[in-house]
mmCIF file of C-alpha atoms and ligand atoms in Angstrom:
data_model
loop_
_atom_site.group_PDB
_atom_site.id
_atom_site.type_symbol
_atom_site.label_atom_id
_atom_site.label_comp_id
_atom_site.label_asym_id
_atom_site.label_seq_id
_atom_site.Cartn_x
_atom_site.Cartn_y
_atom_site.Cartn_z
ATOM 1 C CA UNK S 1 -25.624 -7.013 16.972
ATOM 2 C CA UNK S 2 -27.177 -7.270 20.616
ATOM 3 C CA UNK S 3 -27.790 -10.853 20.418
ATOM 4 C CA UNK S 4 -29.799 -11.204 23.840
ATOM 5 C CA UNK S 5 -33.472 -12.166 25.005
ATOM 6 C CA UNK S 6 -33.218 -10.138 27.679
ATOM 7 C CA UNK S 7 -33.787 -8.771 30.618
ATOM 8 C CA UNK S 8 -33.698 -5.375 28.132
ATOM 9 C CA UNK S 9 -34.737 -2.040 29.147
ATOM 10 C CA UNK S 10 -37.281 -0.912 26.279
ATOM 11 C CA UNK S 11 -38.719 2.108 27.497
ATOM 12 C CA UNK S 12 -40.070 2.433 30.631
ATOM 13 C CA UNK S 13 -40.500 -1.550 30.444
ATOM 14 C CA UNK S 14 -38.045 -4.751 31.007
ATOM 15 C CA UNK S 15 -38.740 -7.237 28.237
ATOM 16 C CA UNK S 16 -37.209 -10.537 28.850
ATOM 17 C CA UNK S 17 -37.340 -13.564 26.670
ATOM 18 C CA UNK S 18 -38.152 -17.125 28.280
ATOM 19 C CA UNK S 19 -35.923 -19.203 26.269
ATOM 20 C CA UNK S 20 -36.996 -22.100 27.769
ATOM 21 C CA UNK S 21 -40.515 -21.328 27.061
ATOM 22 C CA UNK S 22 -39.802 -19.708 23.588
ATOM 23 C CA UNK S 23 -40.978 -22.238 20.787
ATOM 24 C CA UNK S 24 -40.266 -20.120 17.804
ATOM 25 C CA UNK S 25 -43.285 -19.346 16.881
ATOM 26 C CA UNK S 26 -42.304 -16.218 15.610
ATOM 27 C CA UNK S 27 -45.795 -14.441 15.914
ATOM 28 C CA UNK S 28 -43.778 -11.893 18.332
ATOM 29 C CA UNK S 29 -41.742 -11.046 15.231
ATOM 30 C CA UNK S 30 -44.441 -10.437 12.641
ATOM 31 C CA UNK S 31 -46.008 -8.883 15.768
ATOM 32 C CA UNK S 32 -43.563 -6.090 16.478
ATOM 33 C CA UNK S 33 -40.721 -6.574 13.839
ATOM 34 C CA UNK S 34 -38.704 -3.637 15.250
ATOM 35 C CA UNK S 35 -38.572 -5.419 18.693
ATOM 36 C CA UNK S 36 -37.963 -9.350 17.938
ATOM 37 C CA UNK S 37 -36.236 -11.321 15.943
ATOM 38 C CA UNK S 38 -35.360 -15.398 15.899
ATOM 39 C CA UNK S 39 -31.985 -15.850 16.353
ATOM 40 C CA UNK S 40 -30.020 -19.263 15.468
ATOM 41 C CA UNK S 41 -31.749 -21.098 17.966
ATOM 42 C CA UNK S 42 -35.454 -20.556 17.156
ATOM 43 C CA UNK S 43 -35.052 -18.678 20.052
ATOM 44 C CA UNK S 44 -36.386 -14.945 20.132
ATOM 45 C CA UNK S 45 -34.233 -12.001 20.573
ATOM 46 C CA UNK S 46 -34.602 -8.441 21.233
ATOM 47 C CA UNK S 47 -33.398 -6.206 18.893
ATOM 48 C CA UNK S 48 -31.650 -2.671 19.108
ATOM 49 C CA UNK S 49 -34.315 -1.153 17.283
ATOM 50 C CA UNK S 50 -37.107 -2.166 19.974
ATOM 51 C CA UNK S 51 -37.190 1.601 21.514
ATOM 52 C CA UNK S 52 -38.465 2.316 17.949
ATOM 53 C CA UNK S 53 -41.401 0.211 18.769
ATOM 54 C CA UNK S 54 -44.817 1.109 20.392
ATOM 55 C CA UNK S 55 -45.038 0.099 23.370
ATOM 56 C CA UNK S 56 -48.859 -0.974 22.755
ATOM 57 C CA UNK S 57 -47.184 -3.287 20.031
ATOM 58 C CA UNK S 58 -44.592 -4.925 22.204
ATOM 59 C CA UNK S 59 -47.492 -5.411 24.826
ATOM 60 C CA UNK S 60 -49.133 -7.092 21.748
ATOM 61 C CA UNK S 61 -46.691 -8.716 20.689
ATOM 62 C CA UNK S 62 -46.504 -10.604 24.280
ATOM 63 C CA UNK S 63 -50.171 -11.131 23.883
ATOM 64 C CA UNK S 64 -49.488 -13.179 20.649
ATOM 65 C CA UNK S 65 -46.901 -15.259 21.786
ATOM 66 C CA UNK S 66 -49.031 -18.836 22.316
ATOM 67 C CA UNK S 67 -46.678 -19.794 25.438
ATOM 68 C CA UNK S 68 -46.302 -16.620 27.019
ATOM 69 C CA UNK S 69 -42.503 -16.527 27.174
ATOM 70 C CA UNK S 70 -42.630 -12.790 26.497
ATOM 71 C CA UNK S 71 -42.309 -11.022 30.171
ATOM 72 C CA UNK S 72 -42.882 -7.656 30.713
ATOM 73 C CA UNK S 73 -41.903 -5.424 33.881
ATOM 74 C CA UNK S 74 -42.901 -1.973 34.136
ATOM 75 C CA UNK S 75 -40.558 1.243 35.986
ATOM 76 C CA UNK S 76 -41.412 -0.333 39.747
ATOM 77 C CA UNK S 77 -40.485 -3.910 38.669
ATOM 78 C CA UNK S 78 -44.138 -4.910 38.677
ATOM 79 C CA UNK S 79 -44.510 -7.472 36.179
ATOM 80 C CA UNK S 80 -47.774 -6.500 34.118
ATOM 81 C CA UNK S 81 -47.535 -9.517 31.377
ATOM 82 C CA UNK S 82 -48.619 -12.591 31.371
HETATM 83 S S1 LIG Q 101 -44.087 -15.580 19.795
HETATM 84 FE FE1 LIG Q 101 -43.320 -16.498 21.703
HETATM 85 S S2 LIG Q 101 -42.757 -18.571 21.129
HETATM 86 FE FE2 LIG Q 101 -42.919 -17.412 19.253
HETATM 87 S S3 LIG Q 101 -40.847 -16.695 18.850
HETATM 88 FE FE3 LIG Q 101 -41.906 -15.092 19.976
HETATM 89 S S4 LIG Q 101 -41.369 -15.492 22.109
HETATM 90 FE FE4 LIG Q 101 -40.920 -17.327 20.977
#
């Protein structure tokens, strides 16, 4: 198992995990399922399966997190979340 927060390709997007940010909240994970999970640490991690995802639900996923520590980058780098 792939047992990292990122920086992950997913897509056309980066996804990267603030684990210092991450409270384990887990609304990411009942969010997008396919895409994060909590790992040992009450830290979220991204999963293989997160190409499987929409990329509307990742993007919603990072809109559920309450601290923001989901980061998204599109192709050009640009971050375009938070
Ligand atoms: S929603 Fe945010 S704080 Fe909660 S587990 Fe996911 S990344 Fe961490």
């Amino acid at each position: 198992m792939d047992n990292s927060s990122g920086p992950k390709k997913i897509g056309n997007w980066t996804v990267t995990v603030d684990r210092n940010l991450c409270i384990g909240a887990a609304s990411c994970v009942a969010v997008a399922p396919k895409t994060f999970a909590l790992d040992n640490e009450a830290k979220a991690i991204i999963l293989p399966s997160a190409p499987e995802e929409l990329p509307d639900t990742i993007m919603d996923s990072a809109k559920a997190c309450p601290v923001a520590a989901i980061i998204i980058h599109d192709e050009t780098g640009k971050q375009i979340f938070p």
